[in-house]
PDB file of C-alpha atoms in Angstrom:
ATOM      1  CA  UNK S   1      16.565 -20.875 -23.182  1.00 58.00           C
ATOM      2  CA  UNK S   2      15.966 -17.138 -22.778  1.00 56.00           C
ATOM      3  CA  UNK S   3      18.240 -15.210 -20.408  1.00 48.00           C
ATOM      4  CA  UNK S   4      16.983 -14.900 -16.850  1.00 59.00           C
ATOM      5  CA  UNK S   5      15.694 -11.564 -15.665  1.00 79.00           C
ATOM      6  CA  UNK S   6      17.342  -9.731 -12.797  1.00 89.00           C
ATOM      7  CA  UNK S   7      15.075 -11.345 -10.171  1.00 96.00           C
ATOM      8  CA  UNK S   8      14.308 -14.485 -12.164  1.00 96.00           C
ATOM      9  CA  UNK S   9      15.532 -18.048 -11.856  1.00 97.00           C
ATOM     10  CA  UNK S  10      15.077 -20.146  -8.748  1.00 98.00           C
ATOM     11  CA  UNK S  11      15.278 -17.966  -5.649  1.00 98.00           C
ATOM     12  CA  UNK S  12      14.755 -19.921  -2.430  1.00 98.00           C
ATOM     13  CA  UNK S  13      12.587 -18.448   0.295  1.00 98.00           C
ATOM     14  CA  UNK S  14      14.897 -19.648   3.004  1.00 98.00           C
ATOM     15  CA  UNK S  15      13.750 -21.366   6.170  1.00 98.00           C
ATOM     16  CA  UNK S  16      15.500 -20.117   9.295  1.00 98.00           C
ATOM     17  CA  UNK S  17      17.161 -22.492  11.764  1.00 98.00           C
ATOM     18  CA  UNK S  18      16.973 -21.965  15.514  1.00 98.00           C
ATOM     19  CA  UNK S  19      18.840 -23.476  18.432  1.00 98.00           C
ATOM     20  CA  UNK S  20      17.674 -23.734  22.017  1.00 98.00           C
ATOM     21  CA  UNK S  21      18.699 -20.791  24.178  1.00 98.00           C
ATOM     22  CA  UNK S  22      16.761 -19.902  27.298  1.00 98.00           C
ATOM     23  CA  UNK S  23      17.785 -16.251  27.018  1.00 98.00           C
ATOM     24  CA  UNK S  24      16.474 -15.847  23.450  1.00 98.00           C
ATOM     25  CA  UNK S  25      12.911 -15.006  22.385  1.00 97.00           C
ATOM     26  CA  UNK S  26      10.676 -18.052  22.992  1.00 98.00           C
ATOM     27  CA  UNK S  27      13.806 -19.908  24.091  1.00 98.00           C
ATOM     28  CA  UNK S  28      15.080 -20.131  20.523  1.00 98.00           C
ATOM     29  CA  UNK S  29      18.086 -18.257  19.135  1.00 98.00           C
ATOM     30  CA  UNK S  30      18.758 -17.870  15.421  1.00 98.00           C
ATOM     31  CA  UNK S  31      21.485 -20.323  14.408  1.00 98.00           C
ATOM     32  CA  UNK S  32      23.447 -18.090  12.056  1.00 98.00           C
ATOM     33  CA  UNK S  33      26.144 -20.692  11.370  1.00 98.00           C
ATOM     34  CA  UNK S  34      23.581 -23.248  10.217  1.00 98.00           C
ATOM     35  CA  UNK S  35      21.813 -20.568   8.193  1.00 98.00           C
ATOM     36  CA  UNK S  36      25.031 -19.593   6.408  1.00 98.00           C
ATOM     37  CA  UNK S  37      25.744 -23.242   5.614  1.00 98.00           C
ATOM     38  CA  UNK S  38      22.214 -23.671   4.281  1.00 98.00           C
ATOM     39  CA  UNK S  39      22.476 -20.645   1.979  1.00 98.00           C
ATOM     40  CA  UNK S  40      25.791 -21.983   0.694  1.00 98.00           C
ATOM     41  CA  UNK S  41      24.247 -25.419   0.083  1.00 98.00           C
ATOM     42  CA  UNK S  42      21.353 -23.958  -1.896  1.00 98.00           C
ATOM     43  CA  UNK S  43      23.497 -21.991  -4.335  1.00 98.00           C
ATOM     44  CA  UNK S  44      25.979 -24.864  -4.557  1.00 98.00           C
ATOM     45  CA  UNK S  45      23.068 -26.990  -5.778  1.00 98.00           C
ATOM     46  CA  UNK S  46      22.260 -24.599  -8.592  1.00 98.00           C
ATOM     47  CA  UNK S  47      19.782 -22.139  -7.114  1.00 98.00           C
ATOM     48  CA  UNK S  48      20.128 -18.578  -8.360  1.00 98.00           C
ATOM     49  CA  UNK S  49      19.843 -16.982  -4.968  1.00 98.00           C
ATOM     50  CA  UNK S  50      18.124 -16.844  -1.619  1.00 98.00           C
ATOM     51  CA  UNK S  51      15.220 -14.842  -0.234  1.00 98.00           C
ATOM     52  CA  UNK S  52      15.599 -14.430   3.536  1.00 98.00           C
ATOM     53  CA  UNK S  53      13.114 -12.686   5.845  1.00 98.00           C
ATOM     54  CA  UNK S  54      10.035 -13.916   4.071  1.00 96.00           C
ATOM     55  CA  UNK S  55       7.090 -15.679   5.653  1.00 95.00           C
ATOM     56  CA  UNK S  56       8.997 -18.956   5.493  1.00 97.00           C
ATOM     57  CA  UNK S  57      11.896 -17.173   7.196  1.00 98.00           C
ATOM     58  CA  UNK S  58       9.562 -16.202  10.060  1.00 98.00           C
ATOM     59  CA  UNK S  59      10.447 -12.533   9.722  1.00 98.00           C
ATOM     60  CA  UNK S  60       7.562 -11.431  11.928  1.00 96.00           C
ATOM     61  CA  UNK S  61       8.956 -13.452  14.855  1.00 97.00           C
ATOM     62  CA  UNK S  62      12.413 -11.853  14.705  1.00 98.00           C
ATOM     63  CA  UNK S  63      13.853  -8.960  16.665  1.00 98.00           C
ATOM     64  CA  UNK S  64      15.064  -6.015  14.607  1.00 98.00           C
ATOM     65  CA  UNK S  65      18.688  -6.991  15.238  1.00 98.00           C
ATOM     66  CA  UNK S  66      18.054 -10.580  14.156  1.00 98.00           C
ATOM     67  CA  UNK S  67      16.213  -9.501  11.059  1.00 98.00           C
ATOM     68  CA  UNK S  68      19.108  -7.379   9.887  1.00 98.00           C
ATOM     69  CA  UNK S  69      21.746  -9.968  10.748  1.00 98.00           C
ATOM     70  CA  UNK S  70      19.910 -12.618   8.723  1.00 98.00           C
ATOM     71  CA  UNK S  71      20.392 -10.517   5.578  1.00 98.00           C
ATOM     72  CA  UNK S  72      24.037  -9.882   6.333  1.00 98.00           C
ATOM     73  CA  UNK S  73      24.706 -13.588   6.864  1.00 98.00           C
ATOM     74  CA  UNK S  74      22.925 -14.503   3.618  1.00 98.00           C
ATOM     75  CA  UNK S  75      24.952 -11.955   1.637  1.00 98.00           C
ATOM     76  CA  UNK S  76      28.195 -13.204   3.156  1.00 98.00           C
ATOM     77  CA  UNK S  77      27.324 -16.846   2.473  1.00 98.00           C
ATOM     78  CA  UNK S  78      26.183 -16.400  -1.125  1.00 98.00           C
ATOM     79  CA  UNK S  79      28.900 -13.982  -2.188  1.00 97.00           C
ATOM     80  CA  UNK S  80      28.995 -13.418  -5.931  1.00 96.00           C
ATOM     81  CA  UNK S  81      27.545 -16.853  -6.762  1.00 97.00           C
ATOM     82  CA  UNK S  82      23.939 -15.702  -6.554  1.00 97.00           C
ATOM     83  CA  UNK S  83      21.690 -12.915  -5.382  1.00 98.00           C
ATOM     84  CA  UNK S  84      19.980 -12.094  -2.115  1.00 98.00           C
ATOM     85  CA  UNK S  85      16.421 -10.789  -2.369  1.00 98.00           C
ATOM     86  CA  UNK S  86      15.558  -9.477   1.078  1.00 98.00           C
ATOM     87  CA  UNK S  87      12.070  -9.541   2.503  1.00 98.00           C
ATOM     88  CA  UNK S  88      11.142  -6.014   3.603  1.00 98.00           C
ATOM     89  CA  UNK S  89       7.526  -6.572   4.618  1.00 98.00           C
ATOM     90  CA  UNK S  90       6.054  -4.076   7.047  1.00 97.00           C
ATOM     91  CA  UNK S  91       2.758  -2.566   8.184  1.00 96.00           C
ATOM     92  CA  UNK S  92       3.683   0.885   6.868  1.00 97.00           C
ATOM     93  CA  UNK S  93       5.716   2.208   3.971  1.00 98.00           C
ATOM     94  CA  UNK S  94       8.141   3.889   6.396  1.00 98.00           C
ATOM     95  CA  UNK S  95       8.917   0.486   7.912  1.00 98.00           C
ATOM     96  CA  UNK S  96       9.244  -1.349   4.596  1.00 98.00           C
ATOM     97  CA  UNK S  97      11.433   1.457   3.242  1.00 98.00           C
ATOM     98  CA  UNK S  98      13.628   1.268   6.354  1.00 98.00           C
ATOM     99  CA  UNK S  99      14.221  -2.460   5.841  1.00 98.00           C
ATOM    100  CA  UNK S 100      14.940  -1.835   2.158  1.00 98.00           C
ATOM    101  CA  UNK S 101      17.518   0.796   3.078  1.00 98.00           C
ATOM    102  CA  UNK S 102      19.267  -1.626   5.411  1.00 98.00           C
ATOM    103  CA  UNK S 103      19.095  -4.383   2.783  1.00 98.00           C
ATOM    104  CA  UNK S 104      20.776  -2.094   0.250  1.00 98.00           C
ATOM    105  CA  UNK S 105      23.430  -1.114   2.765  1.00 98.00           C
ATOM    106  CA  UNK S 106      24.102  -4.766   3.590  1.00 98.00           C
ATOM    107  CA  UNK S 107      24.491  -5.928  -0.016  1.00 98.00           C
ATOM    108  CA  UNK S 108      21.123  -7.359  -1.082  1.00 98.00           C
ATOM    109  CA  UNK S 109      20.469  -7.125  -4.816  1.00 98.00           C
ATOM    110  CA  UNK S 110      16.697  -6.813  -4.598  1.00 98.00           C
ATOM    111  CA  UNK S 111      13.767  -6.751  -2.210  1.00 98.00           C
ATOM    112  CA  UNK S 112      10.523  -8.655  -1.859  1.00 98.00           C
ATOM    113  CA  UNK S 113       7.578  -6.775  -0.386  1.00 98.00           C
ATOM    114  CA  UNK S 114       4.009  -7.547   0.478  1.00 98.00           C
ATOM    115  CA  UNK S 115       1.485  -4.708   0.446  1.00 97.00           C
ATOM    116  CA  UNK S 116       1.012  -3.142   3.893  1.00 96.00           C
ATOM    117  CA  UNK S 117       0.673  -5.929   6.427  1.00 95.00           C
ATOM    118  CA  UNK S 118      -1.884  -6.015   9.269  1.00 90.00           C
ATOM    119  CA  UNK S 119      -4.050  -3.497   7.384  1.00 91.00           C
ATOM    120  CA  UNK S 120      -6.453  -3.824   4.467  1.00 93.00           C
ATOM    121  CA  UNK S 121      -4.923  -1.041   2.380  1.00 94.00           C
ATOM    122  CA  UNK S 122      -6.783   0.765  -0.358  1.00 96.00           C
ATOM    123  CA  UNK S 123      -5.558   0.762  -3.936  1.00 97.00           C
ATOM    124  CA  UNK S 124      -3.933   4.190  -3.658  1.00 98.00           C
ATOM    125  CA  UNK S 125      -2.301   3.223  -0.355  1.00 98.00           C
ATOM    126  CA  UNK S 126      -0.826   0.115  -1.974  1.00 98.00           C
ATOM    127  CA  UNK S 127       0.632   2.215  -4.780  1.00 98.00           C
ATOM    128  CA  UNK S 128       2.059   4.709  -2.285  1.00 98.00           C
ATOM    129  CA  UNK S 129       3.585   1.837  -0.295  1.00 98.00           C
ATOM    130  CA  UNK S 130       5.594   0.565  -3.255  1.00 98.00           C
ATOM    131  CA  UNK S 131       6.474   4.066  -4.435  1.00 98.00           C
ATOM    132  CA  UNK S 132       8.119   4.729  -1.065  1.00 98.00           C
ATOM    133  CA  UNK S 133      10.140   1.495  -1.230  1.00 98.00           C
ATOM    134  CA  UNK S 134      11.185   2.384  -4.781  1.00 98.00           C
ATOM    135  CA  UNK S 135      12.970   5.481  -3.477  1.00 98.00           C
ATOM    136  CA  UNK S 136      15.680   3.195  -2.073  1.00 98.00           C
ATOM    137  CA  UNK S 137      16.700   2.191  -5.599  1.00 98.00           C
ATOM    138  CA  UNK S 138      16.795  -1.610  -5.375  1.00 98.00           C
ATOM    139  CA  UNK S 139      14.755  -3.762  -7.792  1.00 98.00           C
ATOM    140  CA  UNK S 140      11.428  -4.647  -6.169  1.00 98.00           C
ATOM    141  CA  UNK S 141       9.461  -7.864  -6.426  1.00 98.00           C
ATOM    142  CA  UNK S 142       5.919  -7.113  -5.315  1.00 98.00           C
ATOM    143  CA  UNK S 143       4.325 -10.038  -3.511  1.00 98.00           C
ATOM    144  CA  UNK S 144       0.679 -10.892  -4.031  1.00 97.00           C
ATOM    145  CA  UNK S 145      -0.539 -13.013  -1.133  1.00 95.00           C
ATOM    146  CA  UNK S 146      -4.209 -12.117  -0.648  1.00 93.00           C
ATOM    147  CA  UNK S 147      -4.644 -15.011   1.775  1.00 88.00           C
ATOM    148  CA  UNK S 148      -2.347 -13.419   4.356  1.00 85.00           C
ATOM    149  CA  UNK S 149      -2.695  -9.701   3.634  1.00 86.00           C
ATOM    150  CA  UNK S 150      -6.371  -9.523   2.574  1.00 90.00           C
ATOM    151  CA  UNK S 151      -5.152  -7.252  -0.227  1.00 95.00           C
ATOM    152  CA  UNK S 152      -5.262  -8.736  -3.721  1.00 97.00           C
ATOM    153  CA  UNK S 153      -2.823  -7.362  -6.284  1.00 98.00           C
ATOM    154  CA  UNK S 154      -5.171  -8.001  -9.191  1.00 98.00           C
ATOM    155  CA  UNK S 155      -3.751  -7.722 -12.726  1.00 98.00           C
ATOM    156  CA  UNK S 156      -4.788  -4.132 -13.383  1.00 98.00           C
ATOM    157  CA  UNK S 157      -3.299  -3.064 -10.041  1.00 98.00           C
ATOM    158  CA  UNK S 158      -0.089  -4.923 -10.922  1.00 98.00           C
ATOM    159  CA  UNK S 159      -0.053  -2.906 -14.155  1.00 98.00           C
ATOM    160  CA  UNK S 160      -0.241   0.291 -12.116  1.00 98.00           C
ATOM    161  CA  UNK S 161       2.566  -0.871  -9.831  1.00 98.00           C
ATOM    162  CA  UNK S 162       4.688  -1.724 -12.880  1.00 98.00           C
ATOM    163  CA  UNK S 163       4.745   1.990 -13.718  1.00 98.00           C
ATOM    164  CA  UNK S 164       6.762   2.625 -10.537  1.00 98.00           C
ATOM    165  CA  UNK S 165      10.416   2.878 -11.492  1.00 96.00           C
ATOM    166  CA  UNK S 166      11.920  -0.033  -9.565  1.00 97.00           C
ATOM    167  CA  UNK S 167       8.988  -2.455  -9.450  1.00 98.00           C
ATOM    168  CA  UNK S 168      10.282  -5.077 -11.873  1.00 98.00           C
ATOM    169  CA  UNK S 169       8.568  -8.324 -10.820  1.00 98.00           C
ATOM    170  CA  UNK S 170       5.440  -9.742  -9.237  1.00 98.00           C
ATOM    171  CA  UNK S 171       5.475 -12.851  -7.068  1.00 98.00           C
ATOM    172  CA  UNK S 172       2.102 -14.455  -7.768  1.00 97.00           C
ATOM    173  CA  UNK S 173       0.731 -16.519  -4.878  1.00 96.00           C
ATOM    174  CA  UNK S 174      -2.999 -16.216  -5.510  1.00 95.00           C
ATOM    175  CA  UNK S 175      -3.132 -19.717  -7.003  1.00 93.00           C
ATOM    176  CA  UNK S 176      -5.022 -18.382 -10.028  1.00 94.00           C
ATOM    177  CA  UNK S 177      -2.842 -19.404 -12.959  1.00 94.00           C
ATOM    178  CA  UNK S 178      -5.098 -17.448 -15.344  1.00 95.00           C
ATOM    179  CA  UNK S 179      -3.478 -14.264 -14.109  1.00 96.00           C
ATOM    180  CA  UNK S 180      -0.149 -14.802 -15.855  1.00 97.00           C
ATOM    181  CA  UNK S 181      -1.545 -14.065 -19.311  1.00 97.00           C
ATOM    182  CA  UNK S 182      -3.727 -11.198 -18.091  1.00 98.00           C
ATOM    183  CA  UNK S 183      -0.805  -9.497 -16.342  1.00 98.00           C
ATOM    184  CA  UNK S 184       1.341  -9.930 -19.461  1.00 97.00           C
ATOM    185  CA  UNK S 185      -1.409  -8.380 -21.577  1.00 98.00           C
ATOM    186  CA  UNK S 186      -1.556  -5.293 -19.366  1.00 98.00           C
ATOM    187  CA  UNK S 187       2.076  -4.501 -18.603  1.00 98.00           C
ATOM    188  CA  UNK S 188       5.723  -5.442 -18.944  1.00 96.00           C
ATOM    189  CA  UNK S 189       6.681  -6.997 -15.614  1.00 98.00           C
ATOM    190  CA  UNK S 190       8.426 -10.232 -14.725  1.00 97.00           C
ATOM    191  CA  UNK S 191       6.005 -12.837 -13.396  1.00 98.00           C
ATOM    192  CA  UNK S 192       7.456 -15.022 -10.655  1.00 98.00           C
ATOM    193  CA  UNK S 193       5.759 -18.232  -9.543  1.00 98.00           C
ATOM    194  CA  UNK S 194       5.114 -17.809  -5.840  1.00 96.00           C
ATOM    195  CA  UNK S 195       3.431 -21.090  -4.905  1.00 96.00           C
ATOM    196  CA  UNK S 196       5.230 -24.379  -5.398  1.00 98.00           C
ATOM    197  CA  UNK S 197       2.117 -26.311  -6.408  1.00 97.00           C
ATOM    198  CA  UNK S 198       1.389 -24.117  -9.438  1.00 97.00           C
ATOM    199  CA  UNK S 199       4.968 -23.488 -10.567  1.00 98.00           C
ATOM    200  CA  UNK S 200       4.748 -25.800 -13.582  1.00 98.00           C
ATOM    201  CA  UNK S 201       1.596 -24.127 -14.862  1.00 97.00           C
ATOM    202  CA  UNK S 202       2.906 -20.595 -14.319  1.00 97.00           C
ATOM    203  CA  UNK S 203       6.229 -21.375 -15.989  1.00 97.00           C
ATOM    204  CA  UNK S 204       4.337 -22.704 -19.022  1.00 97.00           C
ATOM    205  CA  UNK S 205       2.378 -19.453 -19.102  1.00 96.00           C
ATOM    206  CA  UNK S 206       5.447 -17.247 -19.112  1.00 95.00           C
ATOM    207  CA  UNK S 207       6.756 -16.915 -15.568  1.00 97.00           C
ATOM    208  CA  UNK S 208      10.505 -16.277 -15.629  1.00 97.00           C
ATOM    209  CA  UNK S 209      11.235 -17.189 -12.030  1.00 98.00           C
ATOM    210  CA  UNK S 210      10.217 -19.249  -9.036  1.00 98.00           C
ATOM    211  CA  UNK S 211      10.414 -17.777  -5.539  1.00 97.00           C
ATOM    212  CA  UNK S 212      10.144 -21.077  -3.831  1.00 91.00           C
ATOM    213  CA  UNK S 213       9.782 -22.973  -0.557  1.00 97.00           C
ATOM    214  CA  UNK S 214      10.499 -26.639  -1.188  1.00 97.00           C
ATOM    215  CA  UNK S 215      13.881 -26.069  -2.823  1.00 97.00           C
ATOM    216  CA  UNK S 216      14.951 -25.826   0.828  1.00 98.00           C
ATOM    217  CA  UNK S 217      14.700 -29.628   0.670  1.00 98.00           C
ATOM    218  CA  UNK S 218      15.034 -30.276  -3.084  1.00 98.00           C
ATOM    219  CA  UNK S 219      17.276 -27.561  -4.568  1.00 98.00           C
ATOM    220  CA  UNK S 220      18.810 -29.502  -7.454  1.00 97.00           C
ATOM    221  CA  UNK S 221      15.507 -31.092  -8.451  1.00 98.00           C
ATOM    222  CA  UNK S 222      13.729 -27.736  -8.331  1.00 98.00           C
ATOM    223  CA  UNK S 223      16.360 -26.176 -10.570  1.00 98.00           C
ATOM    224  CA  UNK S 224      15.896 -29.162 -12.883  1.00 98.00           C
ATOM    225  CA  UNK S 225      12.145 -28.548 -13.165  1.00 98.00           C
ATOM    226  CA  UNK S 226      12.718 -24.873 -13.856  1.00 98.00           C
ATOM    227  CA  UNK S 227      15.436 -25.481 -16.437  1.00 97.00           C
ATOM    228  CA  UNK S 228      13.521 -28.218 -18.256  1.00 98.00           C
ATOM    229  CA  UNK S 229      10.423 -26.043 -18.648  1.00 97.00           C
ATOM    230  CA  UNK S 230      12.394 -22.989 -19.715  1.00 95.00           C
ATOM    231  CA  UNK S 231      14.255 -25.155 -22.249  1.00 96.00           C
ATOM    232  CA  UNK S 232      11.022 -26.483 -23.731  1.00 97.00           C
ATOM    233  CA  UNK S 233      11.461 -30.018 -22.423  1.00 97.00           C
ATOM    234  CA  UNK S 234       7.933 -30.075 -21.086  1.00 98.00           C
ATOM    235  CA  UNK S 235       7.270 -33.811 -20.870  1.00 98.00           C
ATOM    236  CA  UNK S 236      10.388 -34.392 -18.785  1.00 97.00           C
ATOM    237  CA  UNK S 237       9.525 -31.490 -16.495  1.00 98.00           C
ATOM    238  CA  UNK S 238       5.948 -32.736 -16.100  1.00 98.00           C
ATOM    239  CA  UNK S 239       7.044 -36.198 -14.974  1.00 97.00           C
ATOM    240  CA  UNK S 240       9.316 -34.786 -12.288  1.00 98.00           C
ATOM    241  CA  UNK S 241       6.753 -32.220 -11.174  1.00 98.00           C
ATOM    242  CA  UNK S 242       4.000 -34.850 -10.928  1.00 98.00           C
ATOM    243  CA  UNK S 243       6.134 -36.832  -8.499  1.00 98.00           C
ATOM    244  CA  UNK S 244       6.750 -33.805  -6.270  1.00 98.00           C
ATOM    245  CA  UNK S 245       3.528 -31.804  -6.471  1.00 98.00           C
ATOM    246  CA  UNK S 246       1.838 -33.619  -3.569  1.00 98.00           C
ATOM    247  CA  UNK S 247       4.524 -32.448  -1.151  1.00 98.00           C
ATOM    248  CA  UNK S 248       4.668 -29.067  -2.926  1.00 98.00           C
ATOM    249  CA  UNK S 249       1.009 -28.503  -1.969  1.00 98.00           C
ATOM    250  CA  UNK S 250       2.086 -28.038   1.625  1.00 98.00           C
ATOM    251  CA  UNK S 251       3.709 -24.765   0.521  1.00 97.00           C
ATOM    252  CA  UNK S 252       0.185 -23.343   0.124  1.00 95.00           C
ATOM    253  CA  UNK S 253      -1.089 -24.462   3.532  1.00 96.00           C
ATOM    254  CA  UNK S 254      -1.090 -22.684   6.875  1.00 95.00           C
ATOM    255  CA  UNK S 255       1.489 -25.151   8.222  1.00 97.00           C
ATOM    256  CA  UNK S 256       3.954 -24.580   5.362  1.00 97.00           C
ATOM    257  CA  UNK S 257       6.855 -23.460   7.576  1.00 98.00           C
ATOM    258  CA  UNK S 258       6.706 -26.525   9.811  1.00 98.00           C
ATOM    259  CA  UNK S 259       6.054 -28.805   6.812  1.00 98.00           C
ATOM    260  CA  UNK S 260       9.094 -27.551   4.934  1.00 98.00           C
ATOM    261  CA  UNK S 261      11.305 -27.811   8.014  1.00 98.00           C
ATOM    262  CA  UNK S 262      10.175 -31.411   8.526  1.00 98.00           C
ATOM    263  CA  UNK S 263      10.841 -32.126   4.847  1.00 98.00           C
ATOM    264  CA  UNK S 264      14.348 -30.759   5.255  1.00 98.00           C
ATOM    265  CA  UNK S 265      14.900 -33.145   8.162  1.00 98.00           C
ATOM    266  CA  UNK S 266      13.746 -36.066   6.003  1.00 98.00           C
ATOM    267  CA  UNK S 267      16.475 -35.412   3.426  1.00 98.00           C
ATOM    268  CA  UNK S 268      19.181 -35.115   6.058  1.00 98.00           C
ATOM    269  CA  UNK S 269      19.155 -31.350   6.502  1.00 98.00           C
ATOM    270  CA  UNK S 270      18.456 -29.405   9.684  1.00 98.00           C
ATOM    271  CA  UNK S 271      14.931 -28.018   9.923  1.00 98.00           C
ATOM    272  CA  UNK S 272      14.299 -27.641  13.610  1.00 98.00           C
ATOM    273  CA  UNK S 273      11.543 -25.829  15.506  1.00 98.00           C
ATOM    274  CA  UNK S 274       9.754 -22.560  14.807  1.00 98.00           C
ATOM    275  CA  UNK S 275       8.992 -19.623  17.044  1.00 98.00           C
ATOM    276  CA  UNK S 276       5.441 -18.790  18.109  1.00 97.00           C
ATOM    277  CA  UNK S 277       2.821 -18.461  16.892  1.00 96.00           C
ATOM    278  CA  UNK S 278       3.905 -21.571  15.000  1.00 97.00           C
ATOM    279  CA  UNK S 279       3.947 -24.730  17.064  1.00 96.00           C
ATOM    280  CA  UNK S 280       4.639 -28.345  16.203  1.00 97.00           C
ATOM    281  CA  UNK S 281       2.595 -30.041  13.514  1.00 98.00           C
ATOM    282  CA  UNK S 282      -0.407 -32.010  14.717  1.00 98.00           C
ATOM    283  CA  UNK S 283       0.055 -35.793  14.494  1.00 98.00           C
ATOM    284  CA  UNK S 284      -2.295 -35.841  11.500  1.00 98.00           C
ATOM    285  CA  UNK S 285      -0.415 -33.120   9.652  1.00 98.00           C
ATOM    286  CA  UNK S 286       2.949 -34.670  10.445  1.00 98.00           C
ATOM    287  CA  UNK S 287       1.780 -38.014   9.105  1.00 98.00           C
ATOM    288  CA  UNK S 288       0.554 -36.326   5.931  1.00 98.00           C
ATOM    289  CA  UNK S 289       3.823 -34.478   5.345  1.00 98.00           C
ATOM    290  CA  UNK S 290       5.852 -37.606   6.008  1.00 98.00           C
ATOM    291  CA  UNK S 291       3.778 -39.692   3.601  1.00 98.00           C
ATOM    292  CA  UNK S 292       3.906 -37.135   0.782  1.00 98.00           C
ATOM    293  CA  UNK S 293       7.594 -36.494   1.347  1.00 98.00           C
ATOM    294  CA  UNK S 294       8.511 -40.176   1.455  1.00 98.00           C
ATOM    295  CA  UNK S 295       6.805 -40.788  -1.893  1.00 98.00           C
ATOM    296  CA  UNK S 296       8.846 -37.948  -3.380  1.00 98.00           C
ATOM    297  CA  UNK S 297      12.087 -39.275  -1.867  1.00 98.00           C
ATOM    298  CA  UNK S 298      11.399 -42.781  -3.135  1.00 98.00           C
ATOM    299  CA  UNK S 299      10.689 -41.513  -6.641  1.00 98.00           C
ATOM    300  CA  UNK S 300      13.854 -39.427  -6.765  1.00 97.00           C
ATOM    301  CA  UNK S 301      15.932 -42.378  -5.589  1.00 96.00           C
ATOM    302  CA  UNK S 302      14.606 -44.463  -8.469  1.00 95.00           C
ATOM    303  CA  UNK S 303      15.256 -42.070 -11.324  1.00 91.00           C
ATOM    304  CA  UNK S 304      18.161 -40.861 -13.389  1.00 81.00           C
ATOM    305  CA  UNK S 305      18.199 -37.049 -13.428  1.00 71.00           C
ATOM    306  CA  UNK S 306      17.809 -35.372 -16.788  1.00 72.00           C
ATOM    307  CA  UNK S 307      20.921 -33.768 -18.209  1.00 63.00           C
ATOM    308  CA  UNK S 308      20.132 -30.069 -18.060  1.00 64.00           C
TER     309      UNK S 308
END
């Protein structure tokens, strides 16, 4: 298997636990102790690192103090056993750069950044956004999520971003698996699978990493899928992926945060509630998550893991 790139491997977009506290925003305080334990559990189960303050980490619902403390706790919990790739998403480059500066100061090894949020930025504005973040000096994983940002980092734009000194990877969440080859034809940048339900296809097409949601519930099994594909053991990886892809599809749905937290509960972890605007799953959605998750749990209980 080829060596992993600096931001490659299985990096978990960490869910964030809350505990009830009437004095906290929306009556929910960040449970830093549970979060530290969760980060430790993920790397202890073979994940290469954690990615706090992403969409799954509900960064936009955090206070500035909470957002910084989340990174500090992740760095402390992971230590030298893995890397922390901090989400630095912001409406403007000055805000994203500020969060990158704090991430560097607090020990993160890389940053993940969307294009400007809450604004349909032009091509030149997108380039300027990443150029400003690059001034901090940390490796940057650009994040293409045209569903949320309304800005699509199409392959030729990714090629332009790859010319910026510290932009070393692209997290691809468009769902279009054809892009992996086109990006590779245009530039030298690490392609990172950004949606759990296309990870198998993107890994086959050359992705060197998986910035993932459902490893919050299935860390060891997710590492197994990644390692099997990267080792060329495709049939074994396909069988495992087929059994999990139904629940993985929830990673690409609006309710992904709540779905992943419920999935964590179903494997004996703490998921807990989310802050607004996210509310509880509807009964229909909860039933769907539970059914898909139970099929995955039953399959995993019946199998002997591959030796990887």
